[in-house]
CSV table of C-alpha atoms and ligand atoms in Angstrom, one decimal:
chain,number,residue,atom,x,y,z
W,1,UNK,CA,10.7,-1.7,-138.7
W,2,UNK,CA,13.3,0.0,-137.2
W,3,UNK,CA,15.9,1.4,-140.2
W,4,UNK,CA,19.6,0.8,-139.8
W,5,UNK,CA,21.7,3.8,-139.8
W,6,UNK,CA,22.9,5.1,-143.6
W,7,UNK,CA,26.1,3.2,-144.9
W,8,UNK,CA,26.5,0.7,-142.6
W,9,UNK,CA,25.5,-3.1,-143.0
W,10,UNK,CA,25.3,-5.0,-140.6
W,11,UNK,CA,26.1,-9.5,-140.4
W,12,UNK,CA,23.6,-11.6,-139.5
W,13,UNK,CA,24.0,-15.1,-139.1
W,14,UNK,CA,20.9,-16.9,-139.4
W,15,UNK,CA,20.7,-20.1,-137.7
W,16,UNK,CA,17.6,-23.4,-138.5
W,17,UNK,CA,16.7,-25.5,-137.3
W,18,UNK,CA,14.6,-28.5,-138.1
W,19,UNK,CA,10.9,-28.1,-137.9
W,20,UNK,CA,7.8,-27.4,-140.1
W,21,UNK,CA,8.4,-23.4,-139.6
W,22,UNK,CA,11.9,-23.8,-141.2
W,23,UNK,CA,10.3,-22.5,-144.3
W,24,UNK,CA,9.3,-19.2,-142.3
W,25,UNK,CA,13.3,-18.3,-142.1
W,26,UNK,CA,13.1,-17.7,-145.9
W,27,UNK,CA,10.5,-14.9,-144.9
W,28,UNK,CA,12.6,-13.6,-141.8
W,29,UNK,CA,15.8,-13.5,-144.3
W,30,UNK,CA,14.1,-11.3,-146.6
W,31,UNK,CA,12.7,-9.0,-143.9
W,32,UNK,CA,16.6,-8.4,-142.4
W,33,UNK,CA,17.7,-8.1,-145.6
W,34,UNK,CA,14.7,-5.2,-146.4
W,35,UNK,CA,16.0,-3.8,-143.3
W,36,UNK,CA,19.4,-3.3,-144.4
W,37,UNK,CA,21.0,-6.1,-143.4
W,38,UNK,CA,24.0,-9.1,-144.8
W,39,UNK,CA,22.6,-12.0,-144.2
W,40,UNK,CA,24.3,-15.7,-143.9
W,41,UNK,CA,22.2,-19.0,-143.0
W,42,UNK,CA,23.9,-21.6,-141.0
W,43,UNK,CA,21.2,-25.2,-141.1
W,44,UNK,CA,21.1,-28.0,-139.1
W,45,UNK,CA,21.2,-31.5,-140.6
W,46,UNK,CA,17.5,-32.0,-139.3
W,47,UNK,CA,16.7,-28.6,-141.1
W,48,UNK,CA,18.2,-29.8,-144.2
W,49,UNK,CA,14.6,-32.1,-144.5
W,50,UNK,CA,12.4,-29.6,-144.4
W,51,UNK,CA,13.6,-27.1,-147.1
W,52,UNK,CA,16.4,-27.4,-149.3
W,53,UNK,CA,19.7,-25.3,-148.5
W,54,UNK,CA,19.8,-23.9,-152.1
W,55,UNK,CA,16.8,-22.0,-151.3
W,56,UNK,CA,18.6,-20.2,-148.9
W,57,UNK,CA,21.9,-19.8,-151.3
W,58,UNK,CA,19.8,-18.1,-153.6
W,59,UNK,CA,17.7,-15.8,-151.1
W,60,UNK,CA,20.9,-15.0,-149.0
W,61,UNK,CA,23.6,-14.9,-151.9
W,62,UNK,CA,26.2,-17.0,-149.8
W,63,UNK,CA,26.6,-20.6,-149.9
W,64,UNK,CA,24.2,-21.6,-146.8
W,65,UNK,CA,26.1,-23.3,-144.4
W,66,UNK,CA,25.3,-27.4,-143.9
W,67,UNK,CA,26.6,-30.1,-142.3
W,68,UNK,CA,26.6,-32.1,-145.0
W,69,UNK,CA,30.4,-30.5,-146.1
W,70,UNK,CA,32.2,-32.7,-148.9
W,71,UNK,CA,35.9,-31.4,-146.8
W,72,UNK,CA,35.1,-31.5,-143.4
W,73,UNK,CA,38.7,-30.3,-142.2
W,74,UNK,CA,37.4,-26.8,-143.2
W,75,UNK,CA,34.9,-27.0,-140.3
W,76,UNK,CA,37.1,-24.8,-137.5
W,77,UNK,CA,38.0,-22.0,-140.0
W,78,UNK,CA,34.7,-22.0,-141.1
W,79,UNK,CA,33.3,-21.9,-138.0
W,80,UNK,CA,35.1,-19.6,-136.3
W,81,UNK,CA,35.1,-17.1,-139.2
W,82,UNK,CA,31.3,-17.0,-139.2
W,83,UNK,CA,31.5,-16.5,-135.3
W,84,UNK,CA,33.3,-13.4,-136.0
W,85,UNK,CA,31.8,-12.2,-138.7
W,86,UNK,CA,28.7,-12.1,-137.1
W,87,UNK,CA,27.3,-8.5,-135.4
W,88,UNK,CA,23.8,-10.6,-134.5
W,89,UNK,CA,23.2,-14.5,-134.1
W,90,UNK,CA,19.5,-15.9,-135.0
W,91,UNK,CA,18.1,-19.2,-134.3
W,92,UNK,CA,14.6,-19.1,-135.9
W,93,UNK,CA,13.2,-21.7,-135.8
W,94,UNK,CA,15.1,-23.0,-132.8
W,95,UNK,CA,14.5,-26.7,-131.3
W,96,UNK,CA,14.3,-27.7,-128.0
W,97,UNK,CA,17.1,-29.7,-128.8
W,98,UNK,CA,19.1,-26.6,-129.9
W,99,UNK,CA,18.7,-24.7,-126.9
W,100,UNK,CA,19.4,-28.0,-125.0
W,101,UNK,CA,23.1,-28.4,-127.0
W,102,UNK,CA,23.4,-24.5,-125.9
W,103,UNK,CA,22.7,-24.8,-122.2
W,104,UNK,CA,24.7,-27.4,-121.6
W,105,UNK,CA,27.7,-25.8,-124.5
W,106,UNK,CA,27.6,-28.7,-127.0
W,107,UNK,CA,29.1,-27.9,-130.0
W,108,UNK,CA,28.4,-30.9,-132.2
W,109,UNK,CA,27.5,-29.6,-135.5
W,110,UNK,CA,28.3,-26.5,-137.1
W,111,UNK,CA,24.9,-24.3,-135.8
W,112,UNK,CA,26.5,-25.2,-132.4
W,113,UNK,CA,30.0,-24.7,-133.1
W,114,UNK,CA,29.6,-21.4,-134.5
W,115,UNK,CA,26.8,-19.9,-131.7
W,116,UNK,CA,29.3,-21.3,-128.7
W,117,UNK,CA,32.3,-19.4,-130.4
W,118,UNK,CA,30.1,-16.5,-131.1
W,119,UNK,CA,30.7,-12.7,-129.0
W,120,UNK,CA,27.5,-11.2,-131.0
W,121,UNK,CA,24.4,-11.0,-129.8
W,122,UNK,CA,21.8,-14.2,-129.8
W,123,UNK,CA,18.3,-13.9,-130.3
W,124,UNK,CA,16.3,-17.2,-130.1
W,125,UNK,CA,12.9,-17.8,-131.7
W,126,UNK,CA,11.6,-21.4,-130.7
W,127,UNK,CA,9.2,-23.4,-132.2
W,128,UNK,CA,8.0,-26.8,-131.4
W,129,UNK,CA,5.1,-29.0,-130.2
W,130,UNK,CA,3.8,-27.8,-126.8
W,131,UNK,CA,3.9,-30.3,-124.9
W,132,UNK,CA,7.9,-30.3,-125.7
W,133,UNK,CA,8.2,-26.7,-124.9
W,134,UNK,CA,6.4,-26.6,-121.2
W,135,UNK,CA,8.6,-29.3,-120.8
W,136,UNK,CA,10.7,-28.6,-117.4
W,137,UNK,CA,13.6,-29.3,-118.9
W,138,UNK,CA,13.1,-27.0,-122.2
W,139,UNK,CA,12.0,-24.3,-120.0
W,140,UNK,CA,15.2,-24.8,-117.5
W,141,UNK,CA,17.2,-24.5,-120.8
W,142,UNK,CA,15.6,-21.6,-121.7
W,143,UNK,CA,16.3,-20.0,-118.2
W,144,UNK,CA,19.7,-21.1,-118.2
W,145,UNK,CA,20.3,-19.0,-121.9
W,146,UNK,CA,18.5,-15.7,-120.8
W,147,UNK,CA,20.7,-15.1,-117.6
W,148,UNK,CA,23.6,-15.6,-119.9
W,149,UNK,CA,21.9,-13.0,-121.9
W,150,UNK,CA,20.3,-15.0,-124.6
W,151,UNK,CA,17.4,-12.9,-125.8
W,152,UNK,CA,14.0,-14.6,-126.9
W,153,UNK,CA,11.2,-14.1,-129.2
W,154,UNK,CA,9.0,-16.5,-127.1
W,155,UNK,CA,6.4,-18.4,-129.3
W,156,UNK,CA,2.9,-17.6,-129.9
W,157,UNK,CA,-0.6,-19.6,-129.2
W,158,UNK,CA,-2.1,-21.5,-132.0
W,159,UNK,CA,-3.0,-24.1,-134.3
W,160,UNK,CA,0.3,-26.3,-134.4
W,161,UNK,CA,1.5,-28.9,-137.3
W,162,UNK,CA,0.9,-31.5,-135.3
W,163,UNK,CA,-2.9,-31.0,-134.7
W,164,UNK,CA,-2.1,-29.8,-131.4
W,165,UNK,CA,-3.6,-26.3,-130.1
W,166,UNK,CA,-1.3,-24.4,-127.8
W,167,UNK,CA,2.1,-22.9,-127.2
W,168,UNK,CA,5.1,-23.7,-129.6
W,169,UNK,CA,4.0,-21.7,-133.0
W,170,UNK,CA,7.0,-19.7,-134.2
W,171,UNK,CA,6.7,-15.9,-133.8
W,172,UNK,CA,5.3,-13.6,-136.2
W,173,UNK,CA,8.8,-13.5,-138.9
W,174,UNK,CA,8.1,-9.5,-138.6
W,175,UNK,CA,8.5,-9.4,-134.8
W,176,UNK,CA,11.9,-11.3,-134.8
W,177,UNK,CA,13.0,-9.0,-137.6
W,178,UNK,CA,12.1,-5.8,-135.3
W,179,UNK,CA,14.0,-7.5,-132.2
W,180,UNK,CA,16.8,-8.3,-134.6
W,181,UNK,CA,17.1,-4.3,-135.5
W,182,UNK,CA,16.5,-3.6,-131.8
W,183,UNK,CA,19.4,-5.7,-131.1
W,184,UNK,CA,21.8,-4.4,-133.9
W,185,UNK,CA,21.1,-1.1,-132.2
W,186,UNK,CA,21.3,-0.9,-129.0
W,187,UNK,CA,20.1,1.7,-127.1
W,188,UNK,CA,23.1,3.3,-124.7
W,189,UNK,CA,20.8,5.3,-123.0
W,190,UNK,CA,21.2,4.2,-119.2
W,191,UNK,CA,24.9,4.2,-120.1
W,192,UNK,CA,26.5,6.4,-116.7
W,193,UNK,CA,23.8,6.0,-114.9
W,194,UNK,CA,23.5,3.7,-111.4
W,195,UNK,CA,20.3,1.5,-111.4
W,196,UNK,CA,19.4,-0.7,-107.6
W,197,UNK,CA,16.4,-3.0,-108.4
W,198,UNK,CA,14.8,-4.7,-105.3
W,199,UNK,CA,12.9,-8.3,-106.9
W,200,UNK,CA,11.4,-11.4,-105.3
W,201,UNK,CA,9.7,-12.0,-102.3
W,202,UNK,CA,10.8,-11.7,-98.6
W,203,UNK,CA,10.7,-14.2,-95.8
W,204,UNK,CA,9.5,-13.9,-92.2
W,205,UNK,CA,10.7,-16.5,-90.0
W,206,UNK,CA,7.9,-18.6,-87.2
W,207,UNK,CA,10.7,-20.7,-85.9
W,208,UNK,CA,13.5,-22.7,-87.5
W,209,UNK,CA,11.1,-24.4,-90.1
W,210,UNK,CA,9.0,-22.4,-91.3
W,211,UNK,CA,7.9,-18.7,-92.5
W,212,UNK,CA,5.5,-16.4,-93.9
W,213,UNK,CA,5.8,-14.8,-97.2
W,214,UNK,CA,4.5,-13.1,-100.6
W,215,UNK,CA,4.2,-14.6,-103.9
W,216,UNK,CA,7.0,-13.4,-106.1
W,217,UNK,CA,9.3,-14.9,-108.4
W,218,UNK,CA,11.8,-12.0,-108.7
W,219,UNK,CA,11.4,-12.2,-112.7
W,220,UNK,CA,9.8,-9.0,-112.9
W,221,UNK,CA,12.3,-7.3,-111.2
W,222,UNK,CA,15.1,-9.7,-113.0
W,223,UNK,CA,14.2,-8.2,-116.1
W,224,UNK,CA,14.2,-5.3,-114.9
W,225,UNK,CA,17.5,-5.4,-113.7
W,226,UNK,CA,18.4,-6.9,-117.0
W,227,UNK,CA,17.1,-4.5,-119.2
W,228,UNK,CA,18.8,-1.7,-117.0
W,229,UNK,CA,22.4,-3.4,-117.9
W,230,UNK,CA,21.4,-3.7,-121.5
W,231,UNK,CA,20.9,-0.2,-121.9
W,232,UNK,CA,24.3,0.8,-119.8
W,233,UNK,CA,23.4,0.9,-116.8
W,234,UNK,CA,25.7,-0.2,-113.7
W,235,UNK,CA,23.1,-2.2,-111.9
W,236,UNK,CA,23.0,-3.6,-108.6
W,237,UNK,CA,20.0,-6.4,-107.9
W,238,UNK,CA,18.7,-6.9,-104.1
W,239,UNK,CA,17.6,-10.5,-104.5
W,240,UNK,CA,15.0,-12.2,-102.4
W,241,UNK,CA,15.0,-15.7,-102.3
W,242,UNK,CA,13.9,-16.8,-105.4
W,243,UNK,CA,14.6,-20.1,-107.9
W,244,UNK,CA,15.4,-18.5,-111.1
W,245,UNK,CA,19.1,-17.8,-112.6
W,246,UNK,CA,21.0,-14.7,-111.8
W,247,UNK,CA,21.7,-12.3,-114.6
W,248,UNK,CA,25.3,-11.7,-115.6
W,249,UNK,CA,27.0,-8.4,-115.0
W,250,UNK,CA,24.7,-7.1,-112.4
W,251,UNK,CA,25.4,-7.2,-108.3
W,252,UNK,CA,23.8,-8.8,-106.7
W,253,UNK,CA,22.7,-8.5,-103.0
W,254,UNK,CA,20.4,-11.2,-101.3
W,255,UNK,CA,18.0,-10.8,-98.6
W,256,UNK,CA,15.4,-12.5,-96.9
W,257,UNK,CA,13.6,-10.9,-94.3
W,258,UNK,CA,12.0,-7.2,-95.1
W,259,UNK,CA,14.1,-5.8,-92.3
W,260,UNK,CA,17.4,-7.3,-94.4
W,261,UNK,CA,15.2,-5.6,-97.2
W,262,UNK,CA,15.7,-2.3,-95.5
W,263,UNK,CA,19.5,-2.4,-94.6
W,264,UNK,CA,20.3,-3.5,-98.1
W,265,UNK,CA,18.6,-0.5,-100.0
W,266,UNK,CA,19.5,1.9,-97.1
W,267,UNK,CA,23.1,0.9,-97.7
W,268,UNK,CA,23.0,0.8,-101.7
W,269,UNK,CA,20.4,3.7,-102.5
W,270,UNK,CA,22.1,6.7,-101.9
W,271,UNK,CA,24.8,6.1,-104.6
W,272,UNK,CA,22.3,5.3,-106.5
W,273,UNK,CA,20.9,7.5,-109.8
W,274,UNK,CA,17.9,5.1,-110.5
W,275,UNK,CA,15.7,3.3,-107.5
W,276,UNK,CA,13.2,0.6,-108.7
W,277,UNK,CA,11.2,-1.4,-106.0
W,278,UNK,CA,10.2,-4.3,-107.8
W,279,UNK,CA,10.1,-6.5,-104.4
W,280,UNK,CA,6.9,-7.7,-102.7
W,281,UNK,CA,8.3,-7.3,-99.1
W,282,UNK,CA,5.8,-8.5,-96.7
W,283,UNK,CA,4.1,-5.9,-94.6
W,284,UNK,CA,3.8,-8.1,-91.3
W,285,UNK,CA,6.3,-10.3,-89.4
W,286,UNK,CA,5.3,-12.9,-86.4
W,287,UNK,CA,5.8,-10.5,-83.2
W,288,UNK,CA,8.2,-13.3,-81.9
W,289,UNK,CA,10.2,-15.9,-83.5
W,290,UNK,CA,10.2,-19.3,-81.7
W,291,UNK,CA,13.3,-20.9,-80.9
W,292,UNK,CA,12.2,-24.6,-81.6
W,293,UNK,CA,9.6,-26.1,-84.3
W,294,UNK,CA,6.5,-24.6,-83.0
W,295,UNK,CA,4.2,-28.0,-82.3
W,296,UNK,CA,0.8,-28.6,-83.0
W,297,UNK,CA,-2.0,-27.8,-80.1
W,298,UNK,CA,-3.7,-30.5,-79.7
W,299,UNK,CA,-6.3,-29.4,-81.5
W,300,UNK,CA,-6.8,-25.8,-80.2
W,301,UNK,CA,-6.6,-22.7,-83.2
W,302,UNK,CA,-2.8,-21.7,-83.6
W,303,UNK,CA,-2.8,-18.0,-82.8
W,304,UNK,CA,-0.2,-15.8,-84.2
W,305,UNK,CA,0.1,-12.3,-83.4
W,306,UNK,CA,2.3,-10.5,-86.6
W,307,UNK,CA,3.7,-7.0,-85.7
W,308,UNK,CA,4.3,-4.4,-88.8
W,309,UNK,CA,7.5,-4.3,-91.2
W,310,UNK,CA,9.2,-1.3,-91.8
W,311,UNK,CA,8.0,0.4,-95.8
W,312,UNK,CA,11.4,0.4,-97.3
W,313,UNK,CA,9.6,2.3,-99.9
W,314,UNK,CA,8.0,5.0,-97.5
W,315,UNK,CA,11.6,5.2,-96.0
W,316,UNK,CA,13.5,5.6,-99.2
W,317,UNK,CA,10.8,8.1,-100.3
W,318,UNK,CA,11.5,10.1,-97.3
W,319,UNK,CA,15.5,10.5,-98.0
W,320,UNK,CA,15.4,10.7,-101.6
W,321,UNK,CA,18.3,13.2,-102.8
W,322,UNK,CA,18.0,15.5,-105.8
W,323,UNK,CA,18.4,13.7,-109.1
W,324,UNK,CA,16.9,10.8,-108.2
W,325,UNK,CA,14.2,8.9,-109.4
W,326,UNK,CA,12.4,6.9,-107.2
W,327,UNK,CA,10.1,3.6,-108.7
W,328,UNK,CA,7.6,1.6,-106.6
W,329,UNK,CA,5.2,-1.2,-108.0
W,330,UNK,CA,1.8,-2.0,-106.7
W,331,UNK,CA,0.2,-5.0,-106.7
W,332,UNK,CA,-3.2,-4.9,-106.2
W,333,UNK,CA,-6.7,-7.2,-106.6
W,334,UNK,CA,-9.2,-4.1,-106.7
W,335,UNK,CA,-9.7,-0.4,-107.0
W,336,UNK,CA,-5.9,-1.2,-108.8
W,337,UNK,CA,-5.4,3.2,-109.4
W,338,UNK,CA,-6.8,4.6,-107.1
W,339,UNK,CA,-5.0,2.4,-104.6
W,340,UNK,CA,-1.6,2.4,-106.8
W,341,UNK,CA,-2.3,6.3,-107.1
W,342,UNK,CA,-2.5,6.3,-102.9
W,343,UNK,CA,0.9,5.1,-103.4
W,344,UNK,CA,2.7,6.9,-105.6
W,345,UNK,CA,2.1,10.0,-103.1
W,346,UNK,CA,2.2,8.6,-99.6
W,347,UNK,CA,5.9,6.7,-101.0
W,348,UNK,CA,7.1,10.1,-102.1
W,349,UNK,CA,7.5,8.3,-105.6
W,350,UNK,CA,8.4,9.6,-109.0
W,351,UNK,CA,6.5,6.8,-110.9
W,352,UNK,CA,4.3,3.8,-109.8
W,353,UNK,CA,3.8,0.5,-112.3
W,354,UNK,CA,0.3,-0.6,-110.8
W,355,UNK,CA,-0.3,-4.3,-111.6
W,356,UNK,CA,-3.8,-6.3,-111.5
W,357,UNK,CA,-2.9,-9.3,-110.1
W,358,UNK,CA,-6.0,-10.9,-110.6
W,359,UNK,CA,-5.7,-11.0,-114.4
W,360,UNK,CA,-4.5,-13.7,-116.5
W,361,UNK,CA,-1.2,-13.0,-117.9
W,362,UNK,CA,-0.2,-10.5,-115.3
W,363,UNK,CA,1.1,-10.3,-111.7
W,364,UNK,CA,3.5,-13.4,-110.4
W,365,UNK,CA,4.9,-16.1,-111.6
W,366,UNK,CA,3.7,-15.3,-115.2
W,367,UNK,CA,6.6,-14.3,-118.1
W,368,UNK,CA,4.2,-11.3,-119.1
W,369,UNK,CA,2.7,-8.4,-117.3
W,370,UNK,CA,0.0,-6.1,-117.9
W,371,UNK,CA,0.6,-2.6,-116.3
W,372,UNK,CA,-0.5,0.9,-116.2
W,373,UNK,CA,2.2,3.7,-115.3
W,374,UNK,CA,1.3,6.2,-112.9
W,375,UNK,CA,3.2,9.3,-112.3
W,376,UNK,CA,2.1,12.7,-110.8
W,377,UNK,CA,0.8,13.8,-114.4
W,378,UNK,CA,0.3,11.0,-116.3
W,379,UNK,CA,-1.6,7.6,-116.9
W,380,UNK,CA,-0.4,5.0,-119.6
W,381,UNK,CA,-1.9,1.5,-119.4
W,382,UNK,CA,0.7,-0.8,-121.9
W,383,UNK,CA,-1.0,-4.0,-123.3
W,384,UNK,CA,0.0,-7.5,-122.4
W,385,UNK,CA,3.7,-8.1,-123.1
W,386,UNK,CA,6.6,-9.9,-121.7
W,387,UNK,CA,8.1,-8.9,-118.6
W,388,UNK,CA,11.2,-7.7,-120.3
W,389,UNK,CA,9.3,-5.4,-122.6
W,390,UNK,CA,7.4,-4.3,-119.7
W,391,UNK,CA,11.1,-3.5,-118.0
W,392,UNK,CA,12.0,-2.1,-121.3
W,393,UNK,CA,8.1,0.7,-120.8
W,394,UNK,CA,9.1,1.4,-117.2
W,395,UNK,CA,12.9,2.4,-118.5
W,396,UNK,CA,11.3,4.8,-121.1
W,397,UNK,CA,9.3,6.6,-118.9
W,398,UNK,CA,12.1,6.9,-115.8
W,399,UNK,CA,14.2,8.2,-118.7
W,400,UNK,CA,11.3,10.9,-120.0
W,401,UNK,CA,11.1,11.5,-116.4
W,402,UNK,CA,14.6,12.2,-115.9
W,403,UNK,CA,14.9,14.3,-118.5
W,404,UNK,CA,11.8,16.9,-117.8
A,1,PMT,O1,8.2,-11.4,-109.0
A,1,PMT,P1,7.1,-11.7,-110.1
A,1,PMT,O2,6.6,-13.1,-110.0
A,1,PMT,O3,7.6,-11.4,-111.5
A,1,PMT,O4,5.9,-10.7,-109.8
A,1,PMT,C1,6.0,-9.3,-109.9
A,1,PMT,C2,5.3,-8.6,-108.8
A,1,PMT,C3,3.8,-8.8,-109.0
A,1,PMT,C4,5.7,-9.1,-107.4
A,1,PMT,C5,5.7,-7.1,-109.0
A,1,PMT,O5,5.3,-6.7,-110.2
A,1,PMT,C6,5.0,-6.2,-107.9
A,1,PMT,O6,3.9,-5.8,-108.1
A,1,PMT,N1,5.8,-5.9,-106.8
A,1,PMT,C7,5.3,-5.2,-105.7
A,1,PMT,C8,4.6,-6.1,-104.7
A,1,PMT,C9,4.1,-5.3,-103.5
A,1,PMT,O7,4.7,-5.5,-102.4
A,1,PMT,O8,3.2,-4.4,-103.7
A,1,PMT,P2,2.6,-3.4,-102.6
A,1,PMT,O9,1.5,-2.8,-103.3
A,1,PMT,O10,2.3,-4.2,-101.3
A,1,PMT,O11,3.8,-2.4,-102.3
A,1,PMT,C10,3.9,-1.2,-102.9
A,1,PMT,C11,5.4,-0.8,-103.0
A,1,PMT,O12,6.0,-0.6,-101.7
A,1,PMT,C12,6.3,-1.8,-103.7
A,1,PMT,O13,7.2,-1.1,-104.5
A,1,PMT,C13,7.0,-2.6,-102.6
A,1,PMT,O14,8.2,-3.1,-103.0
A,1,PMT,C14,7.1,-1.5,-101.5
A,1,PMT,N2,7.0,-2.0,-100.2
A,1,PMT,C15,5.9,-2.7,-99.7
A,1,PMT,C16,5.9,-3.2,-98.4
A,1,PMT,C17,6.9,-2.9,-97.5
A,1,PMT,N3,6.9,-3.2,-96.3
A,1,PMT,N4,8.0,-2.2,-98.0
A,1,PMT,C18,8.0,-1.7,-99.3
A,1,PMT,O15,9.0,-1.1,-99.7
């Protein structure tokens, strides 16, 4: 666990929620308060079923927050004072229907009031039934709350309460405690420095209606991005198209085509300290683009002759300026190093993140990524983790890399 500096103690407002885990937030109090940390638990009516609020008086040593208040004219002071006091916001274990009253900024109860009048950090930790998590909707919520710079402990896989075997199980207490710390100190470290992040996939136009393109959902390179901003960092975000949320207090620049690719990093890179091409630009556009809906051929094969794309990376790699560190990703379904490795030397990178895209849990689409690092000296292969904590590896090393 990560100790908090000497003399200081920081708030913690603890928010439940109503589910069978509820009685894990006992645990989780007593691991912030190991760490160092005050500690005050704001419950949910729902919560309120599953374990009693004097529990939490006696762990916490504050009257825990209910709804159930004998003098409810007290609510905005108390509300508001709790918002303040606060230096980190927890929801653990959050509903679906808490991160539902969040995204769309209901404040009916005094969990909701207090997180929308909140400036401190929030981490949520969900927990529920799987089928209710993979719901569209939950999951829309959840994307809504991390581009406003929610940050989540996503659940693990398991044996659920309700029989059920899947997604939803609250995670571990000790790894929300560890992002809590995390959270109540920051790390500054990108603070100064300029940060462009290329994400998402480009688009090559046949005619009017239709293109050809990569898979890529931008959220590696949205985390990222993210992550760069977190840690100081000025950041500006080429965007591809892609359907998930923009991140606050980041730039960003769309494109479509890799040629639009091109003039955007061309025109952003050389102010920039920190280049990470995160993008899966595709390497081959149709030699002509039609000027009407192309129609069918009676029956004869469609042939389509593509010409080659420009490698933004190749052409970055070949202008890069002193002090600057230059990222590229590979994405690859065989011979992953040796062909990421090609890479790294022929781009003129500093560092390459090689991804398997063949494996479960890594590549597109997915939240998580399994990577291995690659620079001119070094190999590090990071275990399966979340996208953001991948970002998070890939900042590390750019930063070790920086300062050699
Ligand atoms: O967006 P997600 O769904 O989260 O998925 C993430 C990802 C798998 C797309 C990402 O992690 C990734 O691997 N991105 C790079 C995809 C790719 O184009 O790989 P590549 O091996 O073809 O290209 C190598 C490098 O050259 C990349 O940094 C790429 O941005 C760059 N490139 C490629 C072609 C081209 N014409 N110009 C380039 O600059």
């Amino acid at each position: 666990m990560i100790p908090m500096p000497a003399n200081e103690k920081p708030h913690v407002v603890l928010g439940v929620t109503g589910g069978i885990a509820a009685y894990k937030a006992c645990e989780l109090l007593r691991l912030l308060q190991k760490g160092g940390a005050d500690v005050q638990v704001i419950m949910t009516r729902n919560a309120c079923e599953f374990i009693n609020p004097l529990t939490f008086d006696t762990l916490s040593g504050y009257p825990c927050i209910t709804d159930t208040f004998n003098r409810p004219e007290r609510w905005s002071v108390e509300h508001v004072a709790l918002a303040k006091w606060a230096d980190l916001f927890v929801i653990a274990p959050a509903t679906a229907n808490i991160m539902a009253k969040m995204a769309a900024g209901l404040a009916d109860d005094m969990l909701s009031t207090t997180v929308l009048a909140t400036k401190a950090p929030v981490l949520i930790a969900p927990a529920m039934n799987t089928g209710m998590y993979v719901n569209p909707a939950t999951q829309q919520n959840m994307e809504i709350l991390k581009a406003r710079g929610v940050h989540f402990e996503d659940p693990s896989t398991g044996y659920l309460a309700c029989g059920d075997t899947g997604v939803g199980k609250l995670a571990p207490v000790e790894a929300i405690a560890e992002h809590c710390f995390k959270l109540l100190s920051p790390r500054r470290d990108l603070a100064g420095l300029r940060v462009l992040v290329t994400a998402g996939p480009t688009r090559e136009m046949l005619d009017p209606v239709r293109y050809i393109s990569n898979r890529s959902s931008g959220k590696m390179g949205y985390s990222l991005a993210e992550a760069s901003r977190d840690r100081g960092a000025e950041v500006v975000l080429l965007s591809g198209p892609v359907a998930i949320p923009a991140p606050q207090g980041v730039r960003i620049v769309p494109f479509v085509s890799t040629q639009d690719l091109l003039e955007a990093v061309l025109s952003n890179a050389p102010a920039c300290d920190v280049i990470i091409q995160a993008a899966a630009p595709a390497d081959y556009r149709p030699a002509e683009v039609a000027g009407q809906k192309i129609k069918k051929q009676d029956g004869e094969p469609f042939v389509l002759t593509m010409i080659e794309n420009p490698d933004v990376a190749a052409t970055i790699g070949k202008q890069k300026k002193p002090g600057q560190t230059f990222v590229g990703f590979a994405a690859e379904t065989e011979q992953v190093l040796e062909h990421a490795a090609g890479k790294l030397v022929r781009k003129n990178l500093d560092l390459i993140v090689a991804n398997d895209v063949t494996k479960p849990g890594a590549g597109f689409d997915v939240d998580t990524n399994i990577v291995t690092l690659i620079s001119s000296d070094s190999r590090k292969t990071l275990p399966l983790q979340s996208k953001r904590d991948v970002a998070d590896c890939i900042l590390d090393e750019i930063m070790k890399l920086r300062q050699a």
